[in-house]
XYZ file of C-alpha atoms in Angstrom:
762
model
C 0.000 0.000 0.000
C 3.010 2.248 0.303
C 4.020 1.822 -3.348
C 3.782 4.953 -5.488
C 1.630 4.789 -8.610
C 0.838 7.202 -11.371
C -2.562 8.855 -11.527
C -4.080 11.835 -13.254
C -2.909 14.140 -10.526
C 0.693 12.935 -10.504
C 2.443 10.501 -8.202
C 0.380 9.118 -5.294
C 0.657 6.180 -2.957
C -1.755 3.286 -3.227
C -3.183 4.294 0.147
C -3.937 7.805 -1.130
C -5.672 6.395 -4.206
C -7.815 4.146 -2.041
C -8.592 7.029 0.284
C -9.750 9.150 -2.656
C -12.043 6.385 -3.824
C -13.465 6.070 -0.320
C -13.970 9.836 -0.161
C -15.790 9.834 -3.504
C -18.167 7.141 -2.263
C -18.769 8.347 1.270
C -22.516 8.381 0.684
C -22.430 4.561 0.635
C -19.363 3.899 2.774
C -19.837 6.395 5.602
C -20.757 3.874 8.317
C -17.947 1.540 7.257
C -15.426 4.384 7.317
C -16.409 5.266 10.859
C -15.503 1.755 11.925
C -11.971 1.824 10.455
C -8.956 1.663 12.793
C -7.571 5.011 13.918
C -4.311 4.619 11.976
C -6.233 4.260 8.690
C -8.852 6.853 9.540
C -6.122 9.393 10.253
C -5.019 9.216 6.628
C -8.559 9.562 5.278
C -9.617 12.603 7.339
C -7.609 15.237 5.348
C -9.276 14.056 2.117
C -12.870 14.424 3.303
C -14.960 17.437 2.364
C -16.168 19.726 5.145
C -19.539 17.992 5.441
C -18.248 14.505 6.136
C -15.327 15.908 8.116
C -17.806 17.593 10.431
C -20.010 14.490 10.693
C -17.074 12.249 11.590
C -15.861 14.524 14.416
C -17.279 12.522 17.320
C -15.963 9.259 15.929
C -12.498 10.770 15.461
C -12.469 12.027 19.054
C -13.455 8.597 20.366
C -10.532 7.092 18.461
C -8.112 9.664 19.906
C -7.785 11.681 16.693
C -7.898 15.471 16.361
C -9.192 17.322 13.311
C -8.019 20.756 14.484
C -5.013 20.918 12.164
C -7.244 20.020 9.203
C -9.754 22.762 9.992
C -6.885 25.218 10.507
C -5.517 24.347 7.048
C -8.988 24.807 5.580
C -9.140 28.250 7.146
C -5.774 29.241 5.707
C -6.599 27.846 2.266
C -10.155 29.152 1.898
C -10.670 32.153 4.174
C -7.214 33.490 3.377
C -7.228 35.826 6.351
C -5.684 35.844 9.768
C -8.446 35.753 12.401
C -8.354 38.164 15.277
C -6.487 36.867 18.333
C -4.969 34.160 16.165
C -3.257 32.338 18.986
C -6.373 31.948 21.134
C -8.653 30.046 18.741
C -10.003 27.207 20.867
C -11.828 25.305 18.141
C -10.879 25.712 14.498
C -13.841 23.582 13.463
C -16.332 26.020 14.962
C -14.297 29.000 13.787
C -14.287 27.818 10.199
C -17.911 26.692 9.982
C -19.259 29.883 11.587
C -17.310 32.058 9.139
C -18.286 29.696 6.308
C -21.978 30.197 7.135
C -21.722 34.000 7.051
C -19.695 34.080 3.842
C -22.106 31.777 2.025
C -25.096 33.735 3.357
C -23.725 37.025 2.039
C -22.661 35.554 -1.278
C -18.975 36.213 -0.606
C -17.990 32.546 -0.886
C -19.137 30.149 -3.609
C -19.098 26.497 -2.629
C -18.263 25.593 -6.223
C -14.906 27.327 -5.841
C -13.392 24.386 -3.947
C -14.193 20.675 -4.103
C -13.860 20.445 -0.330
C -16.889 22.750 -0.031
C -19.043 21.403 -2.835
C -21.330 18.429 -2.233
C -24.806 18.312 -3.757
C -26.020 16.019 -0.966
C -25.668 18.753 1.680
C -26.997 22.239 2.237
C -24.067 24.491 3.205
C -26.252 26.694 5.418
C -28.059 23.861 7.195
C -24.794 22.011 7.743
C -22.887 24.960 9.243
C -25.778 26.684 11.101
C -25.399 24.596 14.328
C -21.959 26.194 14.818
C -23.196 29.807 14.612
C -23.424 31.323 18.102
C -23.220 34.951 16.942
C -25.190 35.779 13.812
C -24.065 38.980 12.075
C -26.386 40.703 9.612
C -24.849 43.485 7.528
C -25.742 46.190 5.040
C -28.952 45.344 3.139
C -29.405 42.067 5.025
C -28.103 40.030 2.096
C -29.131 36.392 2.155
C -31.760 36.731 4.903
C -34.528 35.894 2.431
C -32.780 32.586 1.668
C -32.930 31.315 5.245
C -35.304 28.383 4.915
C -37.233 26.886 7.858
C -34.630 24.111 8.331
C -31.867 26.726 8.573
C -33.884 28.820 11.018
C -34.559 25.732 13.100
C -30.814 25.086 13.423
C -30.031 28.740 14.155
C -32.734 28.900 16.821
C -30.870 26.235 18.785
C -27.371 27.693 18.412
C -27.466 31.501 18.061
C -27.082 33.391 21.343
C -26.141 36.821 19.988
C -27.530 38.868 17.101
C -25.342 41.617 15.675
C -26.520 44.183 13.126
C -23.644 46.000 11.449
C -23.720 48.919 8.968
C -27.395 48.342 8.223
C -29.061 49.921 5.201
C -32.651 50.026 4.024
C -33.932 46.912 2.280
C -36.986 45.924 0.268
C -40.255 44.766 1.823
C -39.641 41.086 1.067
C -36.303 41.185 2.885
C -37.841 42.972 5.874
C -40.569 40.334 6.086
C -37.903 37.638 6.110
C -35.938 39.553 8.722
C -39.077 39.901 10.813
C -39.595 36.125 10.818
C -35.901 35.581 11.531
C -36.044 37.851 14.569
C -39.241 36.241 15.837
C -37.854 32.734 15.454
C -34.448 33.413 17.027
C -35.530 35.771 19.810
C -39.044 34.694 20.762
C -38.627 30.976 20.084
C -34.854 30.679 20.227
C -31.823 31.242 22.435
C -30.805 34.827 21.556
C -29.912 36.770 24.702
C -28.015 39.716 23.206
C -28.862 42.127 20.377
C -26.307 44.674 19.149
C -26.841 47.478 16.641
C -23.501 48.916 15.555
C -22.400 51.706 13.205
C -25.745 52.833 11.827
C -25.329 56.609 11.382
C -28.641 57.034 9.497
C -30.983 54.370 10.841
C -34.048 53.347 8.880
C -36.948 54.004 11.257
C -38.955 50.980 10.065
C -36.048 48.636 10.603
C -34.953 50.158 13.911
C -38.406 49.921 15.480
C -38.796 46.370 14.223
C -35.540 45.216 15.838
C -36.215 47.049 19.102
C -39.785 45.803 19.470
C -38.926 42.166 18.750
C -35.932 42.349 21.101
C -38.265 43.550 23.847
C -40.612 40.630 23.213
C -43.376 42.604 21.498
C -44.903 40.769 18.549
C -47.760 41.467 16.164
C -48.982 38.179 14.755
C -49.313 38.134 10.985
C -52.314 36.324 9.537
C -50.847 36.115 6.055
C -47.703 34.337 7.269
C -48.397 32.690 10.630
C -45.702 31.254 12.857
C -46.138 27.504 13.196
C -44.796 27.531 16.751
C -47.278 30.220 17.751
C -50.086 28.207 16.181
C -49.079 25.119 18.132
C -48.950 27.138 21.315
C -52.386 28.592 20.596
C -53.856 25.112 20.417
C -52.632 24.378 23.940
C -53.519 27.661 25.614
C -56.810 29.359 26.242
C -57.136 32.689 24.466
C -57.978 34.414 27.768
C -54.714 33.184 29.277
C -52.793 34.561 26.338
C -54.254 38.016 26.945
C -53.781 38.071 30.694
C -50.272 36.708 31.214
C -46.902 37.801 29.963
C -44.415 34.922 29.750
C -41.295 35.197 31.892
C -42.290 38.443 33.619
C -45.395 37.395 35.495
C -46.843 40.869 34.877
C -50.435 41.308 33.827
C -50.815 42.379 30.233
C -53.240 45.178 30.835
C -53.547 46.439 27.288
C -56.113 43.872 26.277
C -57.242 43.480 22.724
C -60.526 45.164 23.592
C -58.851 48.227 25.078
C -56.466 48.583 22.178
C -59.309 48.038 19.750
C -61.087 51.043 21.250
C -57.907 53.087 20.897
C -57.722 52.329 17.198
C -61.405 52.251 16.327
C -60.939 55.044 13.797
C -57.637 53.876 12.395
C -57.306 50.170 11.831
C -53.728 49.016 12.082
C -52.156 46.863 9.431
C -51.252 43.454 10.826
C -48.247 43.220 8.603
C -45.469 44.590 10.761
C -42.909 43.452 8.219
C -43.156 46.942 6.794
C -43.737 48.415 10.276
C -46.372 50.706 8.814
C -48.416 50.202 11.953
C -45.647 51.578 14.124
C -44.951 54.502 11.853
C -48.602 55.507 11.719
C -48.649 55.880 15.502
C -47.018 58.870 17.118
C -45.120 57.527 20.142
C -46.425 58.840 23.426
C -44.097 61.126 25.286
C -42.232 59.259 27.992
C -43.966 61.401 30.599
C -47.205 59.593 30.994
C -49.223 61.633 33.481
C -51.230 64.827 33.251
C -49.900 67.713 35.305
C -51.033 71.180 36.161
C -49.383 74.423 35.282
C -48.100 75.663 38.631
C -47.881 79.328 37.819
C -47.484 81.625 40.777
C -50.551 83.504 39.546
C -52.943 80.568 39.768
C -55.905 80.943 42.096
C -59.414 79.659 42.737
C -60.770 82.074 40.139
C -58.053 81.107 37.682
C -57.413 77.399 38.123
C -54.163 76.013 36.746
C -54.240 75.103 33.099
C -54.043 71.358 32.561
C -52.066 69.992 29.680
C -51.539 66.616 28.136
C -47.930 65.449 28.057
C -47.090 64.353 24.579
C -44.602 64.668 21.789
C -46.401 67.913 21.017
C -44.558 69.518 23.925
C -41.902 72.022 23.095
C -40.053 72.473 26.345
C -39.053 70.202 29.180
C -37.684 70.332 32.666
C -36.584 67.514 34.874
C -39.655 66.443 36.852
C -38.814 66.152 40.552
C -41.572 63.622 41.070
C -40.145 61.283 38.451
C -36.482 61.409 39.402
C -34.833 61.152 42.799
C -34.766 64.512 44.617
C -31.769 66.815 44.543
C -30.195 65.313 41.464
C -30.402 67.662 38.499
C -29.794 71.344 39.093
C -32.095 74.066 37.877
C -29.636 75.135 35.211
C -29.537 71.621 33.791
C -33.315 71.576 33.742
C -33.337 74.772 31.732
C -30.975 73.104 29.282
C -33.433 70.300 28.732
C -36.263 72.781 28.134
C -34.280 74.284 25.308
C -33.478 70.973 23.671
C -36.697 68.927 23.679
C -38.683 69.897 20.588
C -42.263 69.327 19.625
C -43.547 66.431 17.536
C -46.724 65.961 15.535
C -50.141 66.501 17.108
C -51.592 63.508 18.857
C -55.234 62.504 18.682
C -58.311 62.158 20.869
C -57.898 61.501 24.555
C -59.066 58.255 26.122
C -59.955 57.075 29.569
C -57.424 54.890 31.336
C -57.114 53.008 34.585
C -54.073 54.348 36.507
C -53.760 51.063 38.390
C -53.171 49.284 35.116
C -49.467 49.247 34.273
C -49.646 49.467 30.509
C -52.513 51.950 30.282
C -50.686 53.922 32.941
C -47.691 54.081 30.629
C -49.320 54.448 27.245
C -52.260 56.769 27.947
C -53.404 59.847 29.846
C -56.836 61.021 30.964
C -58.707 63.371 28.680
C -58.669 67.057 29.440
C -62.392 66.973 30.213
C -62.106 64.461 33.061
C -60.852 67.044 35.538
C -58.284 64.627 36.975
C -54.530 64.318 37.132
C -52.340 61.303 37.726
C -49.727 61.421 40.421
C -46.835 59.494 38.880
C -45.319 58.584 42.213
C -48.416 57.141 43.908
C -50.713 56.298 41.008
C -53.846 58.015 42.299
C -56.047 60.763 40.856
C -56.327 64.289 42.132
C -59.061 66.761 41.372
C -57.867 69.560 39.138
C -59.518 72.046 41.472
C -57.486 70.884 44.428
C -54.017 72.163 45.020
C -51.580 69.448 43.927
C -49.052 68.200 46.398
C -45.679 69.858 46.304
C -43.957 66.830 44.849
C -46.099 66.950 41.708
C -46.204 70.695 41.097
C -43.209 70.924 38.770
C -44.348 70.209 35.212
C -42.129 68.183 32.958
C -43.566 69.923 29.928
C -44.858 73.478 30.139
C -45.797 76.423 27.902
C -48.109 74.249 25.817
C -50.906 75.868 23.840
C -54.505 75.052 24.842
C -55.504 71.728 23.377
C -58.747 70.137 22.344
C -59.685 66.649 23.452
C -56.947 64.370 22.152
C -55.998 60.751 22.200
C -52.560 59.461 23.052
C -51.815 56.362 21.020
C -49.623 53.538 22.197
C -46.741 52.713 19.846
C -47.628 49.069 20.371
C -50.345 48.138 17.834
C -53.493 46.345 18.863
C -53.294 42.582 18.935
C -49.654 42.715 20.025
C -48.431 39.903 22.257
C -45.500 39.646 24.597
C -42.953 36.879 24.110
C -39.479 36.063 25.347
C -37.161 39.121 25.325
C -33.391 39.449 25.245
C -31.212 40.128 28.298
C -28.672 42.503 26.702
C -29.137 45.417 24.299
C -26.261 47.340 22.719
C -26.885 50.483 20.651
C -23.535 51.811 19.423
C -23.362 54.732 17.007
C -27.111 54.579 16.306
C -28.541 58.138 16.523
C -31.991 58.209 18.114
C -34.519 60.820 17.067
C -37.063 62.098 19.565
C -39.652 59.717 18.118
C -37.426 56.621 18.180
C -36.214 57.572 21.663
C -39.828 57.666 22.842
C -40.407 54.238 21.350
C -37.335 52.787 23.053
C -38.425 54.321 26.357
C -41.832 52.676 26.088
C -40.124 49.328 25.716
C -37.626 49.957 28.507
C -40.340 50.725 31.046
C -41.419 47.074 31.311
C -38.395 45.233 29.888
C -37.857 43.325 33.115
C -35.617 40.633 31.603
C -33.064 43.255 30.503
C -29.814 42.825 32.428
C -27.306 44.824 30.372
C -28.012 48.079 28.515
C -25.259 49.755 26.511
C -25.894 53.048 24.724
C -23.005 54.766 22.953
C -23.004 57.816 20.692
C -26.761 57.925 20.169
C -26.869 61.734 19.957
C -29.362 61.852 22.804
C -28.836 65.431 23.883
C -31.600 66.373 26.311
C -33.383 63.108 25.495
C -31.143 61.566 28.113
C -33.816 62.612 30.622
C -36.320 60.400 28.836
C -34.017 57.376 29.090
C -33.372 57.941 32.792
C -37.076 58.357 33.478
C -37.873 55.148 31.600
C -35.265 53.290 33.636
C -36.783 54.753 36.775
C -40.119 53.234 35.766
C -38.394 49.944 35.000
C -36.836 49.865 38.463
C -40.325 49.818 39.989
C -41.389 46.745 38.009
C -41.401 43.429 39.882
C -38.613 41.189 38.643
C -36.470 43.992 37.194
C -33.099 42.452 36.275
C -30.989 45.420 35.121
C -27.497 45.095 36.615
C -25.314 46.861 34.038
C -25.795 50.278 32.412
C -23.308 51.967 30.104
C -23.822 55.308 28.360
C -21.378 57.229 26.173
C -21.690 60.325 24.021
C -19.798 63.366 22.819
C -21.678 65.869 24.939
C -23.688 65.748 28.127
C -26.650 67.869 29.172
C -26.302 66.968 32.821
C -23.261 66.882 35.118
C -21.771 63.412 34.989
C -21.764 62.801 38.724
C -25.324 64.083 39.061
C -26.369 61.622 36.374
C -24.540 58.870 38.275
C -26.351 59.884 41.461
C -29.734 59.699 39.744
C -29.051 56.293 38.227
C -27.683 54.810 41.442
C -30.582 56.213 43.434
C -32.950 54.620 40.937
C -30.980 51.352 40.832
C -29.157 50.881 44.145
C -28.587 47.227 43.193
C -26.764 48.119 39.949
C -23.524 46.144 39.585
C -21.811 48.099 36.803
C -22.149 51.743 35.802
C -20.170 53.242 32.943
C -20.547 56.877 31.844
C -18.326 58.438 29.191
C -18.458 61.971 27.780
C -15.712 63.372 25.606
C -16.566 67.060 25.231
C -17.989 69.493 27.720
C -21.365 71.130 27.099
C -21.697 72.885 30.452
C -19.669 73.885 33.452
C -19.574 70.815 35.696
C -18.599 72.716 38.824
C -21.097 75.533 38.342
C -24.147 73.383 37.684
C -23.306 71.109 40.569
C -23.241 73.847 43.201
C -27.020 73.604 43.515
C -26.842 69.886 44.239
C -26.383 68.919 47.870
C -27.521 65.286 47.783
C -25.125 62.658 49.009
C -24.795 59.321 47.264
C -26.686 56.564 49.030
C -25.150 53.179 49.742
C -25.197 50.977 46.642
C -24.088 47.579 45.391
C -21.731 48.772 42.651
C -18.869 46.456 41.811
C -17.580 48.310 38.760
C -17.598 52.075 38.121
C -16.192 53.626 34.956
C -16.414 57.355 34.264
C -14.870 59.457 31.519
C -15.387 63.089 32.421
C -15.693 66.188 30.247
C -13.056 68.894 30.605
C -14.705 70.816 33.430
C -13.265 70.779 36.974
C -14.990 68.209 39.148
C -16.776 68.848 42.445
C -14.566 66.613 44.546
C -17.246 66.243 47.217
C -19.503 64.367 44.793
C -16.723 62.028 43.690
C -15.696 61.289 47.270
C -19.356 60.715 48.135
C -19.859 58.054 45.469
C -16.644 56.297 46.489
C -17.674 56.189 50.142
C -21.132 54.892 49.171
C -19.667 52.134 46.973
C -18.147 49.901 49.613
C -18.407 46.786 47.414
C -16.458 48.356 44.556
C -14.038 45.940 42.864
C -13.067 47.981 39.813
C -12.726 51.743 39.364
C -11.786 53.580 36.181
C -11.498 57.381 36.053
C -10.596 59.021 32.763
C -9.825 62.668 32.044
C -10.769 63.837 35.537
C -9.796 67.453 36.162
C -9.625 68.962 39.632
C -9.536 72.558 40.802
C -6.441 71.924 42.933
C -4.034 69.126 43.766
C -5.573 68.699 47.213
C -8.820 67.465 45.615
C -7.128 64.530 43.906
C -5.184 63.751 47.084
C -8.511 63.555 48.887
C -9.787 61.050 46.304
C -6.708 58.831 46.728
C -6.988 58.915 50.520
C -10.674 57.975 50.248
C -9.792 54.946 48.134
C -7.211 53.826 50.685
C -9.588 54.252 53.625
C -13.030 53.277 52.293
C -12.590 50.983 49.281
C -10.701 48.084 50.793
C -12.283 45.558 48.392
C -10.931 47.331 45.294
C -9.047 44.955 42.973
C -8.556 46.970 39.773
C -7.760 50.667 39.575
C -7.333 52.667 36.370
C -6.468 56.372 36.114
C -6.005 57.795 32.625
C -5.036 61.279 31.485
C -4.952 62.758 34.979
C -2.225 64.951 36.444
C -0.716 63.023 39.360
C 2.655 64.724 39.509
C 2.400 65.756 43.162
C 0.542 62.725 44.530
C 3.600 60.862 45.807
C 2.637 60.271 49.439
C -0.965 59.358 48.577
C 0.091 56.828 45.944
C 2.456 55.106 48.356
C -0.306 55.079 50.989
C -2.678 53.444 48.525
C -0.125 50.757 47.634
C 0.555 50.016 51.293
C -3.071 49.811 52.438
C -4.946 48.162 49.560
C -5.354 44.692 48.091
C -5.209 45.864 44.479
C -4.396 43.236 41.866
C -4.235 45.495 38.819
C -3.020 49.109 38.701
C -3.077 51.333 35.648
C -1.684 54.868 35.704
C -1.591 55.851 32.034
C -0.450 59.287 30.883
C -0.697 60.667 34.412
C 2.772 62.329 34.411
C 3.548 60.282 37.480
C 7.333 60.684 37.317
C 7.418 64.117 35.680
C 8.845 65.618 38.851
C 10.001 62.297 40.133
C 12.673 62.378 42.765
C 14.887 59.498 43.763
C 13.065 59.457 47.090
C 9.626 58.927 45.498
C 10.926 56.348 43.034
C 12.475 54.339 45.873
C 9.278 54.602 47.956
C 7.114 53.590 44.968
C 9.209 50.519 44.167
C 9.574 49.669 47.850
C 5.790 49.658 48.325
C 5.388 47.340 45.348
C 8.143 45.038 46.643
C 6.182 44.608 49.872
C 2.839 44.113 48.084
C 2.162 40.508 47.006
C -1.314 41.230 45.592
C -0.453 43.452 42.596
C -0.053 41.242 39.520
C -0.602 43.689 36.651
C 1.170 47.048 36.552
C 0.578 49.460 33.661
C 2.618 52.645 33.720
C 2.475 53.749 30.084
C 3.105 57.427 29.380
C 4.530 58.498 32.767
C 8.058 59.662 31.811
C 9.680 56.780 33.632
C 12.966 57.005 31.721
C 15.993 54.749 32.017
C 16.467 55.260 35.759
C 12.842 54.465 36.531
C 12.933 51.255 34.489
C 16.122 50.164 36.220
C 14.453 50.753 39.596
C 11.496 48.553 38.566
C 13.912 45.679 37.981
C 14.262 45.470 41.785
C 10.711 44.071 41.893
C 12.216 40.783 40.746
C 15.016 40.516 43.282
C 15.019 37.303 45.349
C 13.971 39.169 48.511
C 10.982 40.871 46.840
C 7.404 39.837 47.648
C 6.122 41.382 44.431
C 3.922 39.221 42.173
C 3.923 41.561 39.169
C 3.936 39.324 36.090
C 2.518 41.842 33.575
C 4.447 45.089 33.163
C 3.628 47.841 30.656
C 6.226 50.606 30.342
C 5.342 51.799 26.840
C 5.685 55.508 25.939
C 8.139 56.243 28.747
C 11.146 57.772 26.953
C 13.203 54.604 27.488
C 16.384 54.367 25.418
C 18.221 51.213 24.272
C 20.865 51.486 26.992
C 18.156 51.692 29.645
C 16.374 48.614 28.306
C 19.641 46.686 28.139
C 20.474 47.642 31.731
C 17.004 46.409 32.789
C 17.595 43.101 30.990
C 20.972 42.607 32.678
C 19.492 43.246 36.126
C 16.768 40.651 35.453
C 19.391 38.093 34.514
C 20.988 38.509 37.921
C 17.654 38.216 39.719
C 17.358 34.438 39.511
C 13.842 33.043 39.017
C 11.764 35.773 37.371
C 7.979 36.044 37.772
C 7.686 38.457 34.828
C 5.771 36.877 31.935
C 4.703 39.859 29.811
C 6.594 43.080 29.088
C 5.414 45.911 26.798
C 8.053 48.431 25.655
C 6.253 49.917 22.636
C 6.632 53.550 21.553
C 9.922 54.172 23.308
C 13.171 55.614 21.940
C 14.624 52.245 20.917
C 15.340 53.431 17.372
C 18.167 55.591 18.698
C 20.474 52.534 18.694
C 18.811 49.593 16.873
C 21.735 47.225 17.491
C 21.718 47.714 21.266
C 17.928 47.607 21.331
C 17.941 44.274 19.495
C 20.459 42.877 21.981
C 18.246 43.929 24.880
C 15.096 42.480 23.289
C 16.788 39.144 22.585
C 17.943 38.944 26.181
C 14.430 39.721 27.466
C 12.741 37.239 25.125
C 14.493 34.479 27.018
C 12.696 35.620 30.168
C 9.199 36.688 29.084
C 6.941 37.614 26.183
C 8.048 41.026 24.889
C 5.793 43.400 22.936
C 7.704 45.979 20.916
C 7.333 47.908 17.667
C 9.285 49.783 15.000
C 8.326 53.187 16.340
C 9.989 56.102 14.527
C 10.569 58.584 17.343
C 12.116 61.199 15.039
C 9.077 61.244 12.748
C 6.706 61.427 15.696
C 8.633 64.383 17.088
C 8.541 66.092 13.698
C 4.798 65.561 13.439
C 4.393 66.984 16.940
C 6.363 70.111 16.046
C 4.384 70.595 12.823
C 1.139 70.297 14.751
C 2.115 73.001 17.243
């Protein structure tokens, strides 16, 4: 069998010829092949196409054979690209088949291009779908219309995350297919996370469709019914379907009869594939109660004018009855009044039961009823009575007199509530006032939502609507939100005041991340009116990127003292009025945040914080420290450098130390080498000293000191963007010496060119 013979393809062994014949007849020989001895099977595996190679996986594993090298070769031959994090691919089989599915779906890869991919007995999409855990849909949703029921069935069992990337408008047929895809994977599948990324000009139809399905809202379509829904309908009484919401246990108050009355004059299309029903309904303003105009001139002869809160409103303030007291200052409220603009007129008013959750959210009493809803307590007050102080500040004022109008729910009649996702990510998806209202309606009762990420949504003053919706969500039984992240270019409310409001609303929040790049107000000035202290919370991770304004240190210290369970803290771009303020923050961390494990300060001036930094190192159990571009050693003295290294030598808990951009220099790097002396207790195994003006001679001196240190704990060293190009030969000698000790990350940084660019930019 080892003899070479001639065939059409050149010289091949007899074994290879037999293996090719077996491969060509796998349809008949598959079971026999599975029973072959491992030594023979090992030679056949590389010749199988991807379909039989995938089917034989379990048999190969039982015989002690691995197919990973074969799948890796397939990736290199067919995908022709280096995957991200190349060295950490745990399963090349899954990696290949998941990418194969997406490329075939989008028409990028033709199975006829390679015989290892082409087999008329198999469907490429059905075969690879079980390996897709994250389904990515791009551009005009290419290929979605080709997802047959068998493919959807496979995806429903495997897909856990849906990602929409660079979406563009599509035709009606594609949107109908996408609608069914979303319903099958979210409502009847395993999808727990939905991400919308890089969608600068979102299509309203498509955006509302994705949001509503993600929240579990579904309008059944008579023309194209869901077979799973039909089966469920046979087993459940129609009354039960109207009264109970799966998973939440909340009563579905907006019954078909109530919604039918709301839309008696305008029948809603059942086909939500085009989302015409949603677009025909003006979303109700997030403020869902009627308030009175509390003018100082009101009296018994001139009762306060009552207005309906709606998208018709032109100005807004932060309602003290809807948000925790003493959070937003009066100047911030005036900002919101300037930014919230009016929408289209809404229609006739309807009666609603304030005790009913959904009617309470989606409707308001008519102007002729002479009643107002108190949003805190849910009861009605007579318009002739003086409202309580807590409800006298209108969220929307200066409205013109209105006739009897109706506020229409954005959820069409006949809508049902199904399974909803646990994580929603909206990144670079601008939200208009209308779409923001719609999202807020969903958020109010989205009790399964655990993680909400909103980044660069151009919210402006609409941020108040989001916070108010989350406040309503926090009052729902079973609310699961534990992580909230919000980023944008500008902020219409001081960052720490926003943090106070959110933490007051959600004291059980585990992670809070707020990031604003540019200032749109004076943080210190607007915060002078705020005297509220942060209440005790359950935060484990706090990340804040501040605008340029000086921070009120009292607020920052307050949140740190209230967050006694904090494990991770990240402060970025924090500016203080004086050095004593930052010293106070560092002392607070050392005294009150004993559980802190990871600390990150970025772009903060810490030149004169020497004693406080040493105190923090001596009194904490930190495992990871990051001081990046903090000018830590700008005025570094030998005394501080020795104290800094000495504190680390005595600290066995710190394992990761990142000091990039702190002007460490050659002397500072040499001092850090003492961390690895035999008498040191330091456990630092990850060291980042990039961008620290280190020259080749300094790096070589560091390497020589490590060689004399004996057993070294250092496993990772980053020396990127230093001055190593000053003497390439010496730098190469130092790098080679270090590579024998640890993994070294370096680069070919041209320091002269960078300096020239810096001078030209001045």
